[in-house]
Amino acid sequence: MRIALRNCGLIDPEKIEEYIAEDGYFALGKCLTEFTREETIKEIKDSGLRGRGGGGFPTGLKWEITKNVEAGQKYVVCNADEGDPGAFMDRSILEGDPHSVIEAMAICGYCIGADTGLVYIRAEYPLAIERLKIAIKQAREFGLLGEGILGTNFNFDIELRYGAGAFVCGEETALIHSMEGLRGEPTVKPPFPSVSGYMGKPTNVNNVETFASVPVIINKGANWFNKIGTEKSKGTKVFALAGKINKVGLVEVPMGTTLREVIYDIGGGIVNGKEFKSVQTGGPSGGCLTKDFLDTPIDYDNLIAAGSMMGSGGMIVLDEDDCMVSIAKFYLEFTLEESCGKCTPCRIGNKRLFEILTKITEGNGVLEDIERLRVLSNVIKDTSLCGLGQSSPNPVLSTINNFEEEYRAHVVDGKCPAGQCKSLLRYDIVEDLCTGCTLCFRNCPVGAITGERREPHLIDQSLCIKCGVCFEKCKFNAITLI
Amino acid sequence: MDTVSLIIDNKPVVVKKGTTILEAASGIGVHVPTLCHMKLDDLNIENKPGGCRICVVEVEGRRNLAPACCTDVNEGMEVSTHSLRAINARRTVLELILSDHPADCLICAKSGNCDLQDMAHQLGTREIHYKGEQSHYRKDTSPAIIREIDKCIMCRRCEMMCNEVQTVGVLSAINRGFDSVVSPAFEMNLDHSECTYCGQCVAVCPTGALTEVDHTGKVIHALSDKTKTVIVQTAPAVRAALGEEFGMEAGTLVTGKLVAALRRLGFDHIFDTDFAADLTIMEEGTELLNRLGKHLAGDKDVKLPILTSCCPAWVKFFEHQFPEMKDIPSTARSPQQMFGSIAKTYFAEKLKIKREDLVVVSIMPCVAKKYECGRDEFKVNGNPDVDLVITTRELAALIKLSNIDFKSLPNEEFDNPLGESSGAGVIFGTTGGVIEAAVRTAYEIHTKKELPRLDFDELRGMEGIREATIDFDGLPIKIGIAHGLGNARKLLEDIQAGKSEFHAIEIMSCPGGCIGGGGQPYHHGNADILKKRQMAIYQEDSNKSIRKSHENPYIIKLYEEFLGEPMSEKAHHLLHTKYFDRTE
Ligand SMILES: Cc1cc2nc3c(=O)[nH]c(=O)nc-3n(C[C@H](O)[C@H](O)[C@H](O)COP(=O)(O)O)c2cc1C
Ligand code: SF4
Ligand code: SF4
Ligand code: SF4
Ligand code: SF4
Ligand code: SF4
C-alpha cells in the first residue's frame, strides 16, 4: 500500500505534467474552490493523520492551532532535515515526488493563512534540492504557486533554506533558529512554533512524509484514509529497513502491520538464516525490542508502550551476532556528537552514559554500573530540554530492560555473548590438542605466542590483540575462543 | 486581570497569567534553586535559556519534569517543587555539572562568592557519582578579564549580557555537545576581539570562569617599595558598595571607613576620583557650552549632541562600532585619567619628585579601567599616568588580607589637595549623574545665575534610556541618557540617521552606571542592590556642603595655580584625548 510514496519511481519528478496526470494539484484546486479553510482542516483532522517526523502530533489539530493565532504574517515550514542515521524516506519523497510536498504546503498555507512556505533541507541532499527547485519553478509557471493561485485570491510561494545536517536542527525550534541565522539549538516549548515560530510569527512545521500524505487525503477523503491503520494511528508509514535482513530498503506499510510481517514477509527474514535477536526502531531516540514484540501491531502508541518509538521510521534488524551493549553505545555515540550542548543532562549526562558503556564493553564494568546507567538514563529523560535528550537514553534503557543478562555477562562473567566486544575475547591454546606445529607462532602479528617446536604453545594474554589469526590458522582446533 | 489558580507544594496559589512556576513559588516563600536563570528587575535584563535544569519540578500529569524558570503556570496545575523525583533529578544534574568542573574551590577567585559552590552546599552534595573526562581549555588573559573556561557551566549569562544588553556580540556558544562552551568566535583571545571590557560578563558569571585580572599583588609590592610614593584615588561608586563585602547592608555608605582602610594599607596620600570628576565637569561642561554656542550661532561644522566620554568601555565600543562618529564624544579624558595626569604633573611637582617615583593606584568599580590605564595615549615616555587599577572586590580582598577589621574602623577624611570634591563629583557613580553634574555647572556658567534647584529628578532613575529638557533660563537644553551599550547603540543610530534632537547625551556602559560596574561586589541577580547603591550615591551628594563642581575650592586653585582656565592649552594637553578607529 503506497500513500506517501505513491508516485515515487512511477512518474518523472522533473515533469509537473506527470504529477498532474496522477491527480496532482487536484487537491489544492478542490480546497481553494470547494472547501473553506475550516472544512479543509476538518478533513485533515477527521483523517486522523499524525506527524511523521517522530512526535506523532495530530496534523489537523496543529493546523487549526496555527490558523487560530491572530497574526499578519504566518509561515509553513517543511522539515526536511532528516538527520537520523540511515534514514532516507524524506529524501526519497523529495527526489521522487517533490510536487506532492509543494501541493500540501500550499494547502496548509491556505488553511492557516500563510503566504510563505520554507523548506528546510540539508545541503547534503543535492538531488532532492535540484528536483525541488525544478518543481517550484514549474509550479510557478503553471500558476500553482505565486500570486492568485488558480484564479483565486490566494497567494503562496516557497523558498528553500539549507541546513548543515545537524541532527538537532531537525527539532522544530532549533530548525527555526537555524533558519533565522542563529545557533541551531532548541528553546523551551511553549511557546510552540504554531504560536511563535520563524521571526516570532506563527509557523506550522510538518515533516516531508506528513505533507506527502495530505493531497491523497483531500482527494480520496478522510473516511478513506482513516479506515487504514489502527485506532489511534491512521494511514501508512514508510520504514527504512536495514541490518541483518534479506531485503533492505524503503517499505510503506499500513499502520498496525506487525513487526513480524515487516521483517519476515516483506523483509524476507534474517540474513544467512540466523536467529532474530532484536529490532531497533526510532533511530537514536528509539529502542531495541525483543522477539516477544514481533506480533505487536506497529503504531505510535504501541511502540512507546514497548519502550521504543516510531521516530522517523528507521528499522534495524539485529541477529545473534550483535552485542546489545555495543548497539546502545553506537546510538549514544551518535547523540553525543549531535547534542547541541545547551542543557546539562544531555551535554554531560550522555557523555557519562557513553563512558560507562565504553567501560563495560572494554571489560572494566562492574555490576553497579548497570543500575547507574538506569538511574542516569531516567534523569536525562526527565530533565532534558528537548526531544533529543529526552529520548537519547532510550537505546540504553531498552537494551538494559530487554537484554539485562547480556549486560550482566559483560560485567559479571567478563564475556560478550555476541563475541563483539574485543576486549572481552580470550584466545587460549588447549595443551592436549596443540601439536606444536608453530603455525600460530609464525602468524601472530605481535609475537604474543611462545613455545618450542612439538611442544604445546602458549598465548601471552597481555600481548594478545585479539586479532584471531591464530584461531583461523590452527589446523588442529587447538585454539579456543571464550 | 487574568489570574490562574494552582497548587504548589500543597498550597493553593493565585497568580497573574504568564507567571512562571518559579515566580509563583517564590511568591509563597518556596525557593526553587536556580543556576542559569538571572533576572534584574526594572532593568529589563533576564537570562532564561532553561539550560542548567537545576530548577526542575514535578508537575502532576506531565511526562517529564518542568523547568520552573521557564514554565508558565496553568489553571489547576499541581506542582511539587521538592518531591523525591525532583530532588533526585536536581542533585544528579548538579553532580553532572560538577563531574565536568575542576574542584579548585580552595584557590579559586570566586570561592565564597560562587553560585555553583553555594548550590553544591545547598543540595548537600557529598559525592560525585559520575566521573569521566573533563573539559580543558586554554586560559585566556586580557588586560582586564581572565577567562578560565574550564569552570564554565554554560549558563549563558555572559552571552546574554554581551549580546542582548551590550550588543557587542563577542561571547557566544561555540562547538557542540560535550565540547560546547561560551567563547569569542574561533576561540580567539578576548584582546583580539571587539570586547569593550565593560565587565558585565564578569558581573553575572556565577562561577570563576570569568574574573578580573588580579592586581592586588602588584599593589602590595608597590606599597612596600620604600623608593616610591604611592597615592590612591577611589571612584565614587566604590564607597556605595564596598561595605557589602564586609556583610554590611547594600546601600551603606562607607566613605570614611574606606579612607581609613586605605590609610592603614599604607598609601601615602588618599585622594578621591570625585575631585577629578569635578575637573571633568569643568572641561566637559565648557566644551558643551562652546559647541552649543557655536551651534546656536549657526556654525555648521560643529557637531551636536556632545557625548560624555568618562566610561572607557563606552569609548572602546564606539571606536569599534561607530568609528565614523569618533569626533562627536567630548574629548575630555575620564576622571581616572584626569586624576593620573594631574597627579603625575601638578602633584608630583608639589612633592618635588619624578613621575617615575610616584605610583598612582585607582580603586574602581570597573574592570575596563584596568584596560584604560594601559592605553598608549595615557603614558608619558612609557610611564603611565595611572599605574595600577584594582576593583572594589580586590580592595576588599586586600583589606581582609591585611587583617584590617573594616567594620570597626573610624571615619577618616581624604587628603588634600586632590581629595576634596563636590556632590556633583559623587553622582558620577550612577547613571544620570554625569549629566546632572554637568547641568549644575553649565547652567551657572551659561546663565551667570544661581541654579534655582540642585536635584534634577527628571535625570535620575533606572530606565535604560531617559530624556529630559532642562531650561537654561529660556534656552531649552535637550538631554539624553543611556546606560547599557545596547541602549547607547539606539541613541547612536538615531544620531547617525539624523534623527537625534539631543544637545548632550550621557552614556555609561554598565546597567545602572558605575554602581553596577563589573568590578563591584557581585549582585547575584538582585537589582535591589543596585537601586540601594544608587540611593546611597544621591545621599552622599545631599550630605555635601559643596554640590557644584565649579565651587570646589581645590579645583579653583588648580586652575589658578596650574591649568589657567578650562580648555586652555595646558588643559588640552593634560586633560583631553583623541579617539581611534579600531575597525582596521
Ligand atoms: C532531535 C530531534 C530531531 C528531529 N529531527 C527531525 C527531522 O529530521 N525531521 C522531521 O520531520 N522532524 C524531526 N523532529 C521532529 C520535529 O521537531 C517536529 O516535531 C516535526 O518536524 C513536526 O512535524 P510532524 O508533526 O509532521 O511530524 C526532530 C525532533 C527532535 C527532538
Ligand atoms: S537535550 Fe540536548 S540537544 Fe536538546 S537542548 Fe539539551 S543539549 Fe541541546
Ligand atoms: S568556580 Fe566555584 S565551584 Fe568552581 S572552583 Fe571556583 S569556587 Fe569552586
Ligand atoms: S567585557 Fe563586555 S564586551 Fe567584553 S565580553 Fe564581557 S560583556 Fe562582552
Ligand atoms: S563563562 Fe560564566 S557566565 Fe559565561 S556561560 Fe560560562 S559560567 Fe556562564
Ligand atoms: S559604566 Fe562605569 S563601571 Fe561600567 S565600564 Fe563604564 S566606567 Fe566602568
PDB file of C-alpha atoms in Angstrom, chain A residues 326-459:
ATOM      1  CA  SER A 326      27.578  -2.125  21.706  1.00  0.00           C
ATOM      2  CA  ILE A 327      24.341  -1.212  19.944  1.00  0.00           C
ATOM      3  CA  ALA A 328      23.388   1.104  22.814  1.00  0.00           C
ATOM      4  CA  LYS A 329      26.865   2.564  22.696  1.00  0.00           C
ATOM      5  CA  PHE A 330      26.628   3.101  18.944  1.00  0.00           C
ATOM      6  CA  TYR A 331      23.460   5.188  19.233  1.00  0.00           C
ATOM      7  CA  LEU A 332      24.777   7.103  22.176  1.00  0.00           C
ATOM      8  CA  GLU A 333      27.912   7.986  20.328  1.00  0.00           C
ATOM      9  CA  PHE A 334      25.685   9.488  17.682  1.00  0.00           C
ATOM     10  CA  THR A 335      23.612  11.605  20.100  1.00  0.00           C
ATOM     11  CA  LEU A 336      26.747  12.634  21.920  1.00  0.00           C
ATOM     12  CA  GLU A 337      28.030  14.231  18.777  1.00  0.00           C
ATOM     13  CA  GLU A 338      24.692  15.670  17.792  1.00  0.00           C
ATOM     14  CA  SER A 339      23.728  17.197  21.153  1.00  0.00           C
ATOM     15  CA  CYS A 340      23.680  20.970  20.901  1.00  0.00           C
ATOM     16  CA  GLY A 341      25.213  21.220  24.350  1.00  0.00           C
ATOM     17  CA  LYS A 342      22.698  23.661  25.725  1.00  0.00           C
ATOM     18  CA  CYS A 343      21.399  21.703  28.683  1.00  0.00           C
ATOM     19  CA  THR A 344      23.325  19.885  31.368  1.00  0.00           C
ATOM     20  CA  PRO A 345      21.735  16.403  31.309  1.00  0.00           C
ATOM     21  CA  CYS A 346      22.250  15.958  27.595  1.00  0.00           C
ATOM     22  CA  ARG A 347      25.611  17.709  27.344  1.00  0.00           C
ATOM     23  CA  ILE A 348      27.278  15.926  30.256  1.00  0.00           C
ATOM     24  CA  GLY A 349      24.851  13.110  31.113  1.00  0.00           C
ATOM     25  CA  ASN A 350      25.055  11.452  27.700  1.00  0.00           C
ATOM     26  CA  LYS A 351      28.819  11.694  27.843  1.00  0.00           C
ATOM     27  CA  ARG A 352      28.812   9.870  31.176  1.00  0.00           C
ATOM     28  CA  LEU A 353      26.417   7.214  29.860  1.00  0.00           C
ATOM     29  CA  PHE A 354      28.733   6.707  26.943  1.00  0.00           C
ATOM     30  CA  GLU A 355      31.758   6.436  29.214  1.00  0.00           C
ATOM     31  CA  ILE A 356      30.051   3.804  31.363  1.00  0.00           C
ATOM     32  CA  LEU A 357      29.047   1.808  28.278  1.00  0.00           C
ATOM     33  CA  THR A 358      32.581   2.028  26.980  1.00  0.00           C
ATOM     34  CA  LYS A 359      33.861   0.794  30.301  1.00  0.00           C
ATOM     35  CA  ILE A 360      31.510  -2.180  30.108  1.00  0.00           C
ATOM     36  CA  THR A 361      32.410  -3.107  26.545  1.00  0.00           C
ATOM     37  CA  GLU A 362      36.071  -2.860  27.439  1.00  0.00           C
ATOM     38  CA  GLY A 363      35.605  -5.360  30.211  1.00  0.00           C
ATOM     39  CA  ASN A 364      36.044  -2.912  33.065  1.00  0.00           C
ATOM     40  CA  GLY A 365      32.408  -2.699  34.072  1.00  0.00           C
ATOM     41  CA  VAL A 366      31.034  -3.599  37.473  1.00  0.00           C
ATOM     42  CA  LEU A 367      27.558  -4.727  38.400  1.00  0.00           C
ATOM     43  CA  GLU A 368      26.747  -1.340  39.893  1.00  0.00           C
ATOM     44  CA  ASP A 369      27.223   0.252  36.500  1.00  0.00           C
ATOM     45  CA  ILE A 370      24.013  -1.280  35.213  1.00  0.00           C
ATOM     46  CA  GLU A 371      21.993   0.403  37.920  1.00  0.00           C
ATOM     47  CA  ARG A 372      23.922   3.604  37.425  1.00  0.00           C
ATOM     48  CA  LEU A 373      23.070   3.578  33.723  1.00  0.00           C
ATOM     49  CA  ARG A 374      19.443   3.095  34.554  1.00  0.00           C
ATOM     50  CA  VAL A 375      19.289   5.890  37.119  1.00  0.00           C
ATOM     51  CA  LEU A 376      21.183   8.351  34.977  1.00  0.00           C
ATOM     52  CA  SER A 377      19.159   7.478  31.890  1.00  0.00           C
ATOM     53  CA  ASN A 378      15.951   8.235  33.713  1.00  0.00           C
ATOM     54  CA  VAL A 379      17.235  11.561  34.966  1.00  0.00           C
ATOM     55  CA  ILE A 380      18.375  12.559  31.482  1.00  0.00           C
ATOM     56  CA  LYS A 381      14.965  11.701  30.060  1.00  0.00           C
ATOM     57  CA  ASP A 382      13.253  13.529  32.866  1.00  0.00           C
ATOM     58  CA  THR A 383      15.248  16.737  32.749  1.00  0.00           C
ATOM     59  CA  SER A 384      16.496  17.354  29.209  1.00  0.00           C
ATOM     60  CA  LEU A 385      15.333  20.439  27.382  1.00  0.00           C
ATOM     61  CA  CYS A 386      14.412  18.977  24.015  1.00  0.00           C
ATOM     62  CA  GLY A 387      13.376  15.734  22.425  1.00  0.00           C
ATOM     63  CA  LEU A 388      16.951  14.787  21.682  1.00  0.00           C
ATOM     64  CA  GLY A 389      17.982  14.485  25.305  1.00  0.00           C
ATOM     65  CA  GLN A 390      14.548  13.332  26.399  1.00  0.00           C
ATOM     66  CA  SER A 391      14.902  10.276  24.197  1.00  0.00           C
ATOM     67  CA  SER A 392      18.638   9.749  23.896  1.00  0.00           C
ATOM     68  CA  PRO A 393      18.773   7.214  26.771  1.00  0.00           C
ATOM     69  CA  ASN A 394      16.087   5.050  25.125  1.00  0.00           C
ATOM     70  CA  PRO A 395      18.586   2.763  23.402  1.00  0.00           C
ATOM     71  CA  VAL A 396      20.320   2.244  26.757  1.00  0.00           C
ATOM     72  CA  LEU A 397      17.178   1.715  28.794  1.00  0.00           C
ATOM     73  CA  SER A 398      15.545  -0.603  26.294  1.00  0.00           C
ATOM     74  CA  THR A 399      18.630  -2.776  25.965  1.00  0.00           C
ATOM     75  CA  ILE A 400      19.002  -2.960  29.741  1.00  0.00           C
ATOM     76  CA  ASN A 401      15.332  -3.764  30.194  1.00  0.00           C
ATOM     77  CA  ASN A 402      15.196  -6.337  27.415  1.00  0.00           C
ATOM     78  CA  PHE A 403      18.694  -7.776  27.482  1.00  0.00           C
ATOM     79  CA  GLU A 404      19.908  -7.319  31.033  1.00  0.00           C
ATOM     80  CA  GLU A 405      21.528 -10.748  31.057  1.00  0.00           C
ATOM     81  CA  GLU A 406      23.781  -9.585  28.271  1.00  0.00           C
ATOM     82  CA  TYR A 407      24.946  -6.600  30.322  1.00  0.00           C
ATOM     83  CA  ARG A 408      25.470  -8.954  33.247  1.00  0.00           C
ATOM     84  CA  ALA A 409      27.517 -11.289  31.123  1.00  0.00           C
ATOM     85  CA  HIS A 410      29.841  -8.390  30.360  1.00  0.00           C
ATOM     86  CA  VAL A 411      30.279  -7.174  33.904  1.00  0.00           C
ATOM     87  CA  VAL A 412      29.938 -10.363  35.934  1.00  0.00           C
ATOM     88  CA  ASP A 413      31.375 -13.081  33.707  1.00  0.00           C
ATOM     89  CA  GLY A 414      33.631 -10.813  31.672  1.00  0.00           C
ATOM     90  CA  LYS A 415      32.124 -12.164  28.456  1.00  0.00           C
ATOM     91  CA  CYS A 416      30.443 -10.698  25.429  1.00  0.00           C
ATOM     92  CA  PRO A 417      27.865 -13.296  24.388  1.00  0.00           C
ATOM     93  CA  ALA A 418      27.778 -11.988  20.831  1.00  0.00           C
ATOM     94  CA  GLY A 419      31.541 -12.074  20.677  1.00  0.00           C
ATOM     95  CA  GLN A 420      31.666  -8.480  19.508  1.00  0.00           C
ATOM     96  CA  CYS A 421      33.492  -6.785  22.359  1.00  0.00           C
ATOM     97  CA  LYS A 422      37.076  -7.499  21.511  1.00  0.00           C
ATOM     98  CA  SER A 423      38.455  -6.668  24.920  1.00  0.00           C
ATOM     99  CA  LEU A 424      36.341  -9.449  26.367  1.00  0.00           C
ATOM    100  CA  LEU A 425      37.549 -12.139  23.972  1.00  0.00           C
ATOM    101  CA  ARG A 426      40.183 -14.567  25.054  1.00  0.00           C
ATOM    102  CA  TYR A 427      42.109 -16.923  22.820  1.00  0.00           C
ATOM    103  CA  ASP A 428      43.655 -19.886  24.539  1.00  0.00           C
ATOM    104  CA  ILE A 429      45.641 -22.912  23.374  1.00  0.00           C
ATOM    105  CA  VAL A 430      44.389 -26.266  24.588  1.00  0.00           C
ATOM    106  CA  GLU A 431      47.525 -28.093  25.624  1.00  0.00           C
ATOM    107  CA  ASP A 432      46.213 -31.545  24.752  1.00  0.00           C
ATOM    108  CA  LEU A 433      45.287 -30.584  21.221  1.00  0.00           C
ATOM    109  CA  CYS A 434      48.335 -28.482  20.371  1.00  0.00           C
ATOM    110  CA  THR A 435      50.889 -30.347  18.280  1.00  0.00           C
ATOM    111  CA  GLY A 436      53.490 -27.620  18.476  1.00  0.00           C
ATOM    112  CA  CYS A 437      53.383 -27.057  14.710  1.00  0.00           C
ATOM    113  CA  THR A 438      54.387 -23.379  15.251  1.00  0.00           C
ATOM    114  CA  LEU A 439      51.927 -22.125  12.652  1.00  0.00           C
ATOM    115  CA  CYS A 440      50.220 -19.817  15.132  1.00  0.00           C
ATOM    116  CA  PHE A 441      53.574 -18.680  16.477  1.00  0.00           C
ATOM    117  CA  ARG A 442      54.674 -17.690  12.980  1.00  0.00           C
ATOM    118  CA  ASN A 443      51.449 -15.853  12.154  1.00  0.00           C
ATOM    119  CA  CYS A 444      50.821 -13.860  15.326  1.00  0.00           C
ATOM    120  CA  PRO A 445      51.430 -10.225  14.291  1.00  0.00           C
ATOM    121  CA  VAL A 446      52.508  -9.097  17.760  1.00  0.00           C
ATOM    122  CA  GLY A 447      54.562 -12.046  18.892  1.00  0.00           C
ATOM    123  CA  ALA A 448      52.203 -12.956  21.694  1.00  0.00           C
ATOM    124  CA  ILE A 449      52.690 -16.708  21.160  1.00  0.00           C
ATOM    125  CA  THR A 450      55.656 -18.655  22.500  1.00  0.00           C
ATOM    126  CA  GLY A 451      56.589 -22.343  22.517  1.00  0.00           C
ATOM    127  CA  GLU A 452      59.146 -24.837  21.262  1.00  0.00           C
ATOM    128  CA  ARG A 453      58.542 -26.957  18.146  1.00  0.00           C
ATOM    129  CA  ARG A 454      56.449 -30.043  19.031  1.00  0.00           C
ATOM    130  CA  GLU A 455      55.764 -28.587  22.476  1.00  0.00           C
ATOM    131  CA  PRO A 456      52.377 -27.051  23.416  1.00  0.00           C
ATOM    132  CA  HIS A 457      52.361 -23.304  22.698  1.00  0.00           C
ATOM    133  CA  LEU A 458      51.177 -20.511  24.970  1.00  0.00           C
ATOM    134  CA  ILE A 459      49.452 -17.142  24.338  1.00  0.00           C
TER     135      ILE A 459
END
